[in-house]
Coordinates of C-alpha atoms in Angstrom, one line a residue:
Chain A
M1 CA 33.2 -8.4 -22.7
L2 CA 36.3 -9.3 -20.7
D3 CA 35.1 -7.6 -17.5
L4 CA 31.7 -9.3 -17.4
R5 CA 31.5 -13.1 -17.8
V6 CA 28.4 -15.1 -17.2
L7 CA 29.3 -18.5 -15.6
R8 CA 25.9 -20.0 -15.5
V9 CA 22.2 -19.4 -16.0
D10 CA 20.1 -22.1 -14.4
A11 CA 17.0 -22.9 -12.3
D12 CA 18.6 -21.1 -9.3
G13 CA 19.6 -17.9 -10.9
V14 CA 22.7 -16.4 -12.5
G15 CA 26.4 -16.8 -11.7
L16 CA 28.9 -14.3 -13.1
V17 CA 32.2 -12.6 -12.7
A18 CA 32.0 -8.8 -12.9
L19 CA 35.1 -6.6 -12.8
G20 CA 35.3 -2.9 -13.2
S21 CA 32.4 -0.5 -12.5
D22 CA 28.9 -1.6 -11.7
R23 CA 26.3 -1.7 -14.4
V24 CA 22.8 -2.9 -15.1
V25 CA 22.0 -6.1 -17.0
D26 CA 18.5 -6.8 -18.4
V27 CA 17.3 -10.4 -18.3
L28 CA 15.2 -11.2 -21.4
F29 CA 13.0 -14.2 -22.1
D30 CA 12.3 -14.7 -25.8
D31 CA 13.9 -11.4 -26.4
R32 CA 11.5 -9.5 -24.1
R33 CA 12.9 -7.8 -20.9
I34 CA 11.5 -9.4 -17.8
W35 CA 13.9 -8.2 -15.1
S36 CA 17.0 -6.1 -14.5
F37 CA 19.8 -6.2 -11.9
W38 CA 23.1 -4.4 -11.1
V39 CA 25.9 -6.9 -11.5
R40 CA 27.7 -5.9 -8.3
R41 CA 25.1 -4.1 -6.1
D42 CA 22.4 -6.8 -6.4
T43 CA 24.7 -9.9 -6.4
S44 CA 26.6 -11.6 -3.6
R45 CA 30.0 -13.2 -3.5
G46 CA 30.2 -17.0 -4.1
G47 CA 27.5 -19.2 -5.3
T48 CA 28.0 -22.4 -7.3
A49 CA 30.2 -21.6 -10.3
G50 CA 29.6 -24.0 -13.1
G51 CA 31.0 -24.4 -16.7
L52 CA 34.3 -22.7 -17.3
A53 CA 34.5 -21.3 -13.8
G54 CA 37.6 -22.6 -12.2
G55 CA 40.6 -21.0 -10.6
L56 CA 40.5 -17.2 -10.7
A57 CA 37.0 -16.9 -12.1
G58 CA 35.7 -19.2 -9.4
G59 CA 37.2 -17.1 -6.7
L60 CA 35.6 -14.0 -8.1
A61 CA 32.3 -15.5 -8.8
R62 CA 29.1 -13.6 -7.8
S63 CA 25.6 -14.8 -7.9
I64 CA 22.0 -13.7 -7.8
T65 CA 18.9 -15.9 -7.4
W66 CA 15.7 -15.3 -9.4
P67 CA 13.4 -12.9 -7.6
P68 CA 10.6 -14.7 -5.6
A69 CA 7.9 -13.1 -7.8
M70 CA 9.5 -14.6 -10.9
R71 CA 9.8 -18.2 -9.6
P72 CA 6.2 -19.3 -10.2
H73 CA 6.7 -18.5 -13.9
L74 CA 9.9 -20.5 -14.3
V75 CA 8.2 -23.7 -15.5
G76 CA 9.6 -25.5 -18.5
T77 CA 12.3 -24.2 -20.8
G78 CA 13.0 -20.6 -21.8
S79 CA 15.2 -18.8 -24.2
V80 CA 17.2 -16.4 -22.0
T81 CA 19.4 -13.4 -22.9
L82 CA 21.4 -11.3 -20.6
R83 CA 22.0 -7.9 -22.1
E84 CA 23.9 -4.9 -20.8
H85 CA 21.2 -2.2 -20.6
V86 CA 23.2 0.9 -21.5
S87 CA 25.4 -0.6 -24.3
G88 CA 22.8 -3.1 -25.6
V89 CA 25.5 -5.7 -25.8
D90 CA 24.4 -9.3 -25.2
V91 CA 26.6 -11.0 -22.6
W92 CA 24.9 -14.3 -22.5
S93 CA 22.3 -16.1 -24.5
G94 CA 20.9 -19.7 -24.5
E95 CA 18.2 -22.2 -23.7
V96 CA 17.6 -22.9 -20.0
A97 CA 15.6 -25.8 -18.7
F98 CA 14.0 -24.6 -15.4
T99 CA 11.9 -27.7 -14.8
D100 CA 11.3 -31.0 -16.8
D101 CA 7.9 -29.8 -17.9
E102 CA 7.3 -29.8 -21.7
R103 CA 6.4 -26.2 -22.1
R104 CA 7.9 -22.7 -22.7
V105 CA 8.4 -20.3 -19.9
E106 CA 5.7 -17.6 -20.2
F107 CA 5.3 -14.2 -18.6
V108 CA 1.6 -13.1 -19.1
D109 CA -1.2 -12.1 -16.8
R110 CA -4.6 -13.7 -16.6
Q111 CA -5.9 -11.6 -19.5
G112 CA -2.9 -12.7 -21.6
H113 CA -1.1 -9.3 -21.4
P114 CA 2.7 -9.6 -21.5
I115 CA 4.1 -8.7 -18.0
S116 CA 7.5 -7.8 -16.6
L117 CA 8.9 -6.9 -13.2
D118 CA 8.6 -3.3 -12.3
K119 CA 10.8 -1.3 -9.9
S120 CA 8.8 -2.6 -6.9
D121 CA 9.5 -6.2 -8.0
R122 CA 5.9 -6.7 -8.9
F123 CA 4.7 -8.1 -12.2
S124 CA 2.6 -5.7 -14.3
P125 CA 2.1 -4.9 -17.9
V126 CA 4.9 -2.4 -18.3
F127 CA 4.7 0.5 -20.8
A128 CA 7.1 -1.1 -23.3
E129 CA 4.5 -3.7 -24.1
R130 CA 1.6 -1.3 -24.7
T131 CA 0.4 0.1 -28.0
A132 CA -0.4 3.8 -28.5
A133 CA -4.2 3.0 -28.4
D134 CA -3.8 1.2 -25.1
L135 CA -2.1 4.2 -23.5
D136 CA -4.4 6.9 -24.9
P137 CA -6.9 6.6 -21.9
L138 CA -4.0 7.0 -19.5
L139 CA -2.7 10.2 -21.3
D140 CA -6.3 11.5 -21.4
A141 CA -6.8 10.7 -17.7
M142 CA -3.5 12.6 -16.9
S143 CA -4.8 15.7 -18.7
E144 CA -8.2 15.5 -17.1
L145 CA -6.8 15.0 -13.6
L146 CA -4.4 17.9 -14.1
D147 CA -7.5 20.0 -14.9
V148 CA -9.3 18.8 -11.8
L149 CA -6.4 19.6 -9.6
A150 CA -5.9 23.0 -11.3
A151 CA -9.6 23.8 -10.5
Y152 CA -8.6 23.4 -6.9
G153 CA -5.7 25.8 -7.2
V154 CA -3.1 23.0 -7.5
A155 CA -0.5 23.2 -10.3
A156 CA 0.5 19.5 -10.8
F157 CA 2.9 18.0 -13.3
P158 CA 4.2 14.5 -14.3
A159 CA 6.6 13.5 -11.5
Y160 CA 9.1 10.7 -10.7
G161 CA 9.4 8.1 -13.5
T162 CA 6.9 9.9 -15.6
L163 CA 8.8 13.1 -15.5
L164 CA 12.1 11.3 -16.1
G165 CA 10.6 9.5 -19.1
A166 CA 9.2 12.7 -20.6
V167 CA 12.3 14.7 -20.1
R168 CA 14.9 12.1 -21.1
E169 CA 13.0 10.1 -23.8
G170 CA 9.7 12.0 -24.5
D171 CA 7.9 8.8 -23.6
F172 CA 7.0 6.6 -20.6
L173 CA 10.0 4.5 -19.4
G174 CA 9.6 1.1 -21.0
H175 CA 10.2 -0.7 -17.7
D176 CA 7.8 1.5 -15.7
S177 CA 4.3 0.4 -15.0
D178 CA 2.5 3.3 -13.4
A179 CA 2.2 7.1 -14.0
D180 CA 3.0 9.7 -11.4
L181 CA 1.7 13.2 -10.9
G182 CA 3.2 15.6 -8.3
Y183 CA 2.4 19.0 -7.1
V184 CA 3.8 21.5 -4.6
S185 CA 1.2 23.0 -2.3
S186 CA 0.9 26.7 -1.6
H187 CA 0.6 25.6 2.1
S188 CA 3.7 25.1 4.2
S189 CA 2.6 23.1 7.2
P190 CA 2.0 19.3 7.1
V191 CA -1.6 19.6 8.6
D192 CA -2.7 22.0 5.8
V193 CA -1.1 19.9 3.0
V194 CA -2.8 16.8 4.3
R195 CA -6.2 18.5 4.4
E196 CA -5.6 19.7 0.9
S197 CA -4.8 16.2 -0.3
F198 CA -8.0 14.9 1.3
R199 CA -10.0 17.6 -0.6
L200 CA -8.3 16.7 -3.8
Q201 CA -9.1 13.1 -3.5
R202 CA -12.7 14.0 -2.8
A203 CA -12.8 16.1 -5.9
V204 CA -11.4 13.3 -8.0
A205 CA -13.7 10.7 -6.5
E206 CA -16.7 12.9 -7.1
R207 CA -15.9 12.7 -10.8
G208 CA -16.4 9.0 -10.7
W209 CA -12.8 7.7 -10.5
A210 CA -11.9 4.9 -8.2
T211 CA -9.3 6.2 -5.7
Y212 CA -7.1 4.7 -3.0
R213 CA -5.2 6.5 -0.3
Y214 CA -1.6 5.5 0.4
S215 CA -0.8 8.0 3.1
G216 CA -1.7 11.5 4.3
L217 CA -0.1 13.0 1.2
A218 CA -0.5 10.5 -1.6
F219 CA -3.4 8.7 -3.3
R220 CA -3.8 6.9 -6.5
V221 CA -6.4 7.0 -9.2
E222 CA -7.4 3.9 -11.2
V223 CA -7.5 4.3 -15.0
V224 CA -8.8 1.5 -17.3
E225 CA -6.8 1.3 -20.5
A226 CA -8.3 0.6 -23.9
D227 CA -7.9 -3.2 -23.6
G228 CA -9.3 -3.4 -20.1
A229 CA -6.0 -3.4 -18.1
T230 CA -6.1 -1.2 -15.0
R231 CA -3.3 1.3 -14.7
F232 CA -2.5 3.4 -11.6
L233 CA -2.0 7.1 -11.7
D234 CA -0.4 8.2 -8.4
V235 CA -0.8 11.8 -7.1
F236 CA 2.0 12.8 -4.7
G237 CA 1.7 16.0 -2.7
G238 CA 4.6 18.2 -1.6
F239 CA 5.4 21.5 -0.1
L240 CA 8.2 24.0 0.4
D241 CA 9.3 25.0 3.8
G242 CA 12.4 26.7 5.1
G243 CA 14.2 26.4 1.7
R244 CA 13.5 22.7 1.4
L245 CA 11.2 20.8 -0.9
Y246 CA 9.3 17.9 0.6
L247 CA 7.6 15.7 -2.0
M248 CA 6.0 12.4 -1.0
G249 CA 7.3 9.9 -1.0
E250 CA 11.1 10.3 -1.5
V251 CA 12.2 13.9 -1.5
G252 CA 13.3 16.2 1.3
H253 CA 16.0 18.4 -0.2
P254 CA 17.1 22.1 -0.4
F255 CA 15.2 23.5 -3.3
E256 CA 14.5 27.0 -4.8
R257 CA 10.9 28.0 -5.6
E258 CA 12.1 29.4 -8.9
W259 CA 13.2 25.8 -10.0
L260 CA 9.5 24.9 -9.8
L261 CA 7.4 28.0 -10.7
P262 CA 6.2 29.2 -13.0
L263 CA 5.7 25.8 -14.5
G264 CA 7.1 25.1 -18.0
T265 CA 6.2 22.3 -20.3
T266 CA 7.4 18.9 -21.3
T267 CA 6.4 16.4 -24.0
L268 CA 5.1 12.9 -23.4
R269 CA 4.2 10.7 -26.4
G270 CA 3.7 13.9 -28.4
R271 CA 1.4 15.6 -25.9
E272 CA 2.3 18.6 -23.9
Y273 CA 2.2 18.5 -20.1
P274 CA 3.2 21.0 -17.4
A275 CA 6.6 20.5 -15.9
P276 CA 8.7 22.2 -13.2
A277 CA 10.5 25.3 -14.5
R278 CA 13.8 23.5 -14.1
P279 CA 12.9 19.8 -14.4
E280 CA 16.5 18.7 -14.3
K281 CA 16.8 20.1 -10.7
L282 CA 13.8 18.0 -9.6
L283 CA 15.1 14.9 -11.4
E284 CA 18.5 15.3 -9.7
V285 CA 17.0 15.3 -6.2
M286 CA 14.8 12.3 -7.2
Y287 CA 17.3 10.2 -9.0
G288 CA 20.7 11.6 -8.2
P289 CA 23.2 13.3 -10.6
S290 CA 23.2 10.3 -13.0
W291 CA 19.5 10.6 -13.8
Q292 CA 20.3 10.8 -17.5
V293 CA 21.7 7.3 -17.6
P294 CA 18.9 4.7 -18.0
D295 CA 18.6 2.3 -15.0
P296 CA 15.7 -0.1 -15.1
A297 CA 16.8 -1.6 -11.7
F298 CA 16.8 1.8 -10.0
K299 CA 16.3 1.8 -6.2
F300 CA 15.7 5.0 -4.3
E301 CA 18.4 5.8 -1.8
T302 CA 16.4 8.3 0.2
P303 CA 18.3 9.6 3.2
R304 CA 17.1 8.0 6.4
Q305 CA 16.2 11.3 8.0
V306 CA 14.0 12.2 5.0
T307 CA 12.2 8.8 5.2
E308 CA 11.7 9.2 8.9
L309 CA 10.3 12.7 8.6
L310 CA 7.9 11.7 5.9
N311 CA 6.9 8.6 7.9
Q312 CA 6.2 10.7 11.0
W313 CA 4.3 13.4 9.2
F314 CA 2.3 11.4 6.6
R315 CA 2.5 7.7 6.9
G316 CA 0.9 5.1 9.3
T317 CA -2.4 4.9 7.5
G318 CA -2.4 1.2 6.6
H319 CA -0.4 -1.1 8.9
A320 CA 0.8 -4.1 6.8
R321 CA -2.0 -3.3 4.3
R322 CA 0.0 -4.5 1.3
D323 CA 0.6 -7.9 2.9
W324 CA -3.1 -8.3 3.6
E325 CA -4.0 -7.1 0.1
R326 CA -1.6 -9.6 -1.4
R327 CA -3.2 -12.4 0.7
A328 CA -6.7 -11.3 -0.3
A329 CA -5.7 -11.2 -4.0
Q330 CA -4.1 -14.7 -3.8
R331 CA -7.2 -16.2 -2.3
R332 CA -10.0 -14.3 -4.0
R333 CA -10.8 -17.0 -6.5
R334 CA -11.0 -19.8 -4.0
P335 CA -14.4 -20.7 -2.5
V336 CA -15.2 -19.2 0.9
P337 CA -14.5 -21.9 3.4
K338 CA -17.5 -23.6 4.8
G339 CA -18.8 -23.5 8.4
S340 CA -17.8 -20.9 11.0
S341 CA -15.3 -20.2 13.7
A342 CA -16.0 -21.2 17.3
L343 CA -16.2 -17.5 18.2
A344 CA -19.0 -16.9 15.6
K345 CA -20.9 -19.9 17.1
Q346 CA -20.5 -18.4 20.6
L347 CA -21.9 -15.1 19.4
R348 CA -24.8 -16.9 17.7
R349 CA -25.7 -18.8 20.9
A350 CA -25.6 -15.7 23.1
E351 CA -27.3 -13.1 20.9
A352 CA -30.9 -12.7 20.1
P353 CA -32.1 -13.8 16.6
G354 CA -31.9 -10.9 14.2
T355 CA -29.1 -9.1 16.1
L356 CA -27.1 -6.9 13.7
V357 CA -23.5 -8.2 13.6
L358 CA -20.5 -6.1 12.6
D359 CA -17.7 -8.4 11.6
V360 CA -14.5 -6.4 11.7
G361 CA -11.5 -7.8 9.9
A362 CA -13.8 -10.3 8.1
G363 CA -11.0 -11.7 5.8
R364 CA -12.7 -13.8 3.2
G365 CA -16.1 -13.6 4.9
R366 CA -16.5 -17.1 6.2
D367 CA -18.0 -16.1 9.5
A368 CA -19.9 -13.2 8.0
L369 CA -21.5 -15.4 5.4
W370 CA -22.4 -18.0 8.0
L371 CA -24.0 -15.4 10.3
A372 CA -26.0 -14.0 7.5
R373 CA -27.2 -17.5 6.7
Q374 CA -28.3 -17.8 10.3
G375 CA -30.5 -14.7 9.7
H376 CA -28.2 -12.1 11.3
P377 CA -28.0 -8.9 9.2
T378 CA -24.2 -8.7 8.9
V379 CA -21.7 -6.1 7.9
A380 CA -18.4 -7.6 6.8
Y381 CA -15.5 -5.1 7.1
D382 CA -12.0 -5.4 5.9
F383 CA -9.3 -3.0 4.8
A384 CA -8.5 -5.4 2.0
P385 CA -12.1 -5.8 0.9
R386 CA -11.1 -7.6 -2.3
G387 CA -11.0 -10.8 -0.2
L388 CA -14.7 -10.4 0.5
Q389 CA -15.9 -10.4 -3.2
K390 CA -16.7 -14.0 -3.3
A391 CA -18.7 -13.9 -0.1
Q392 CA -20.5 -10.8 -1.3
R393 CA -21.5 -12.6 -4.6
T394 CA -22.7 -15.7 -2.8
A395 CA -24.8 -13.5 -0.4
A396 CA -26.3 -11.6 -3.3
R397 CA -27.1 -14.8 -5.2
R398 CA -28.9 -16.3 -2.2
D399 CA -30.4 -13.0 -1.0
L400 CA -28.6 -13.1 2.3
P401 CA -28.5 -10.0 4.5
L402 CA -24.7 -9.3 4.1
D403 CA -23.3 -5.9 3.5
V404 CA -19.6 -5.7 2.6
R405 CA -17.7 -2.5 3.4
A406 CA -14.1 -1.2 3.4
L407 CA -12.9 -0.1 6.8
N408 CA -9.4 1.1 7.7
L409 CA -8.7 1.1 11.4
D410 CA -5.6 3.2 10.8
E411 CA -7.6 6.2 9.7
W412 CA -9.8 8.1 12.1
R413 CA -11.9 9.3 9.2
W414 CA -13.0 5.8 8.3
V415 CA -13.6 4.8 11.9
L416 CA -15.5 7.9 13.1
S417 CA -17.6 8.2 10.0
E418 CA -18.5 4.5 10.2
G419 CA -19.3 4.9 13.9
A420 CA -21.6 7.8 12.9
R421 CA -23.2 5.8 10.1
V422 CA -24.0 2.8 12.2
S423 CA -25.3 4.9 15.1
R424 CA -27.9 6.2 12.6
L425 CA -29.2 2.8 11.6
P426 CA -32.6 1.7 13.0
E427 CA -32.4 0.7 16.6
G428 CA -32.1 -3.0 17.6
P429 CA -29.6 -5.4 19.3
R430 CA -26.0 -5.2 18.0
A431 CA -22.9 -7.3 18.3
M432 CA -19.4 -7.0 17.0
L433 CA -17.1 -9.9 16.0
A434 CA -13.3 -9.1 16.0
R435 CA -11.5 -12.3 15.3
H436 CA -7.7 -11.8 14.8
V437 CA -8.0 -8.1 14.4
L438 CA -6.3 -6.7 17.5
D439 CA -3.4 -9.1 16.9
A440 CA -3.2 -8.1 13.2
T441 CA -3.2 -4.3 13.4
D442 CA -1.0 -1.7 15.2
E443 CA -1.6 0.2 18.4
F444 CA -3.5 2.9 16.5
G445 CA -5.7 0.3 14.9
R446 CA -6.3 -1.4 18.3
Q447 CA -7.5 1.9 19.9
S448 CA -9.7 2.4 16.8
L449 CA -11.4 -0.9 17.3
G450 CA -12.2 0.1 20.9
R451 CA -13.5 3.4 19.7
L452 CA -15.6 1.9 17.0
A453 CA -17.1 -0.6 19.5
S454 CA -17.9 2.2 22.0
M455 CA -19.6 4.2 19.2
T456 CA -21.6 1.3 17.7
L457 CA -22.4 -0.9 20.7
R458 CA -23.6 1.5 23.3
G459 CA -27.0 0.5 24.7
G460 CA -26.1 -3.1 25.6
G461 CA -24.2 -4.4 22.5
R462 CA -21.4 -7.0 23.0
L463 CA -18.0 -7.4 21.4
Y464 CA -16.5 -10.8 20.8
V465 CA -12.7 -10.7 20.5
Q466 CA -10.3 -13.5 19.7
T467 CA -6.5 -13.1 19.5
W468 CA -3.4 -15.2 19.3
T469 CA -1.8 -14.9 22.8
G470 CA 1.7 -15.8 21.9
R471 CA 2.3 -19.5 22.5
G472 CA 2.7 -21.9 19.6
R473 CA 2.4 -20.6 16.1
G474 CA 0.2 -17.6 15.2
G475 CA -1.2 -17.1 11.8
A476 CA 0.5 -15.0 9.1
G477 CA 0.9 -11.4 10.0
L478 CA -0.2 -11.8 13.6
V479 CA 1.5 -10.5 16.7
P480 CA 0.9 -11.8 20.3
M481 CA -1.9 -10.1 22.1
E482 CA -2.5 -11.3 25.7
V483 CA -6.0 -11.4 27.1
G484 CA -5.0 -9.0 29.9
R485 CA -4.0 -6.3 27.3
V486 CA -7.3 -6.9 25.4
Q487 CA -9.2 -6.5 28.6
K488 CA -7.5 -3.2 29.6
L489 CA -8.0 -1.8 26.1
L490 CA -11.7 -2.6 26.0
E491 CA -12.2 -1.2 29.5
R492 CA -10.4 2.0 28.5
H493 CA -13.0 2.5 25.8
G494 CA -15.9 2.0 28.3
G495 CA -16.6 -1.7 27.9
T496 CA -17.4 -4.0 30.7
V497 CA -15.6 -7.3 30.4
L498 CA -18.1 -10.2 30.8
D499 CA -15.9 -13.2 30.0
V500 CA -12.2 -14.0 29.5
A501 CA -11.0 -17.4 28.4
E502 CA -7.7 -18.7 27.1
A503 CA -7.0 -22.0 25.4
P504 CA -3.6 -23.5 24.8
G505 CA -2.6 -24.3 21.3
G506 CA -4.1 -27.0 19.1
G507 CA -7.7 -26.2 19.8
S508 CA -10.7 -26.6 17.5
D509 CA -10.1 -23.2 16.0
G510 CA -7.7 -24.5 13.4
G511 CA -4.6 -22.6 14.7
K512 CA -1.9 -24.3 16.6
G513 CA -1.2 -21.2 18.7
S514 CA -2.7 -20.3 22.0
V515 CA -6.0 -18.4 21.7
G516 CA -7.6 -15.8 24.0
K517 CA -11.2 -14.8 23.9
V518 CA -12.7 -11.8 25.5
V519 CA -16.4 -10.7 25.6
A520 CA -17.3 -7.1 26.6
Q521 CA -20.4 -5.1 26.7
W522 CA -21.2 -1.4 26.3
E523 CA -24.0 0.1 28.4
Chain B
M1 CA 31.9 13.3 35.3
G2 CA 32.4 13.7 31.5
L3 CA 31.2 10.2 30.8
K4 CA 28.1 10.5 32.9
R5 CA 27.3 13.9 31.2
D6 CA 27.7 12.3 27.8
K7 CA 25.4 9.4 28.7
D8 CA 22.8 11.9 30.1
L9 CA 23.0 13.9 26.8
V10 CA 22.6 10.8 24.7
E11 CA 19.5 9.8 26.7
R12 CA 18.1 13.4 26.4
V13 CA 18.6 13.5 22.7
A14 CA 16.9 10.1 22.3
R15 CA 14.0 11.3 24.4
L16 CA 13.7 14.5 22.5
E17 CA 13.7 12.6 19.2
Q18 CA 10.9 10.5 20.4
E19 CA 8.9 13.5 21.5
V20 CA 9.5 15.3 18.2
A21 CA 8.3 12.1 16.4
D22 CA 5.2 12.0 18.5
L23 CA 4.4 15.6 17.8
R24 CA 4.9 15.1 14.1
R25 CA 2.4 12.3 14.1
H26 CA -0.3 14.7 15.3
N27 CA -0.2 16.5 12.0
L28 CA -2.0 13.7 10.1
R29 CA -4.5 13.0 12.9
L30 CA -5.3 16.7 13.3
A31 CA -5.9 17.0 9.6
E32 CA -8.2 13.9 9.7
L33 CA -10.3 15.4 12.4
A34 CA -10.5 18.8 10.8
D35 CA -11.6 17.2 7.5
L36 CA -14.2 15.0 9.2
V37 CA -15.7 17.8 11.2
Q38 CA -15.7 20.2 8.2
E39 CA -17.5 17.7 6.0
L40 CA -20.0 16.3 8.5
L41 CA -20.6 19.0 11.1
V42 CA -22.8 21.3 9.0
P43 CA -25.4 18.7 7.8
M44 CA -25.5 17.2 11.3
A45 CA -26.0 20.6 12.9
Q46 CA -28.9 21.3 10.4
R47 CA -30.5 18.0 11.6
D48 CA -31.5 17.3 8.1
Q49 CA -31.5 13.4 8.2
E50 CA -31.3 12.9 4.4
R51 CA -28.4 15.3 4.1
V52 CA -26.6 13.7 7.0
D53 CA -26.9 10.3 5.3
A54 CA -25.8 11.7 2.0
A55 CA -22.9 13.6 3.6
I56 CA -21.6 10.4 5.4
A57 CA -22.0 8.4 2.1
A58 CA -20.2 11.0 0.1
F59 CA -17.4 11.3 2.7
Q60 CA -16.8 7.5 2.8
D61 CA -16.8 7.3 -1.0
S62 CA -13.8 9.5 -1.1
L63 CA -11.6 7.8 1.5

C-alpha cells in the first residue's frame, strides 16, 4: 500500500501517512476489531513520527490518539493489526507494549463478554461477537414489539443501522451494538406525534418491558439476551409534513409517501421484517449516497437546521443526563460515603422527628440514608437512579424507611404526577432537601423544582437548597447559581424565604467553591 | 441608511428565529400536559381513591 503507510503504533496512538482518498481502517487486537477510524477525517497533521518517518513522510505525517474510552484497557502488551476495512488488506501488524505490566491487553466487560467500540465511542458487546442463540431473544423482541406497535395502528420497521444491515448484508452490522425500529406516524403535527409516542411507550411498559425515554419522540426498550447481556432496542418516531419526512433523531428531508407505504419486507438473519416500500430511499437520507459502502466509523452529518428543528420540537427532556448516568455507573459499586452534608444536619436540627424528607437529586444517597437512619421517612430522587442502588440495598437490609424513586425534572409528566402522588400521602410534616440540584439542571429543571416544592410542601413544609455560587471550583457538571437567583425562583413559586447564607470556598462541605444556602417555606 | 436597515433586518431575523424556537418548544410541553390530564383526570374526577393511586402508579411506570 503505497498511499497508506503506518509510521508508528504505540501507547499514544497511531502515526501514519495517508495519500489519496480517505478510507476507513479497523484497529484489531488479537485479530478482533475494537475500533475504526478514517485515515484523513479523524486524524490531524503532525504528531511524533517514529521509525522510518523522515523527510517527506515526516512532513506528511498525520496522527490519531487512542479514544479516551479505550485507554483504561491499554494495559500490558497487545497484538495489534491495522486493516483497511473495505479491501480487507492489512496495513500494519505487530506487538505493542502499552505499559510495562506483564499481561495481555483485553477488551471484555465484567461478565467476560468481548466488547468493542460502537459508533457512539462506547464499549459494548457488538453484534459480530454474538452467537445466533444470543441474538434470538432480540429478534423475538423485535417481532413482538412490531406487533404491539401495530396494535396501536403504527406500522414500524427496522431503521437506521438495523435497516442498513438487513438491506445490505441480511444481518446486523457487525460493529453495531443496538437495534433500531422506526415508524412514520399518521399524524402530522409535533404535538400529536409526541402524544402518540407517549402512548406507545405506555403500551410497551404495560407488557412488562423496561423502557427509557430519550426525547419526546424516541424511547428504548431493554431486551435481555440469552447469556444475560442487556441489549437496547430503540423506537424512533417520525412523521410526514409538507413533503418532508422527519424521523427522530437524524432525518428531515424531502420524501415521498410512496417510498414508505405500503410497507414491503426485508430479511434479517433469515427472518422477515417489514421495511419501507423503497428502503434505499430512506437509507440514502440516513447515510448519504454511499450507504452501500461499509463504514464502521460512520458519523452522521445531519444538517444543522434539521438538528435544531428536532431539538426544538422534541429534545430537552434530560439535561446532561448521560453525564450523570455515567458518573452514577462509575460509582455504583463503591460504598455509600459515611456521614451527611452540613445541609442535611441543618434540616435534621430544624425539623420535627419523623418529618417526611424528599431528597431531590440524591446522587448516591448519602444524605438520604443518613436521614433515614435518624428516623426520617425519606424519599431519595434522582434522574440517574442507578447511583442509588447501593443506598437502597443498605436501607432494605437494615429496614430503614428509605424509598428510592426516579424523577426527571426536565419532564412535566414526572414532576406533576409525583407532586400529585406525594400530595396524597398521609398528612404530616414534610421537608425537601435539594443539594446541588438547581446548579446541576437547566432552567426548565429549576422551575420544576420550584413547582414540585409548591405542590408537596404546602401547609408549612420547608425546602433546604444548596448551590455553588460561582467562586472557586464547583463540582463536576455544576453551573454557578447565586443565592439571589435561588431566592427569586422560590418566591416565584410561592415560597417564603426564611434564611439566606453564603460561605466562601473551602468550607466544611467538602467543595472548594463558594456555597449558598437558602431555606424557604410554603404556607 | 442601507447599513442601518441591514442591521435592523439582521436583528429582526434573529429575534424571529428565537420566537419560532420558543413556539416549537411548546409542542413537547403541550403534549406532556395533554397526556397527563388524559391519564389522570378521569380517575381523579371519579374520586375513587384506589383508582387514583393505581392510575398514578401506572402512569409513572411508563415514563
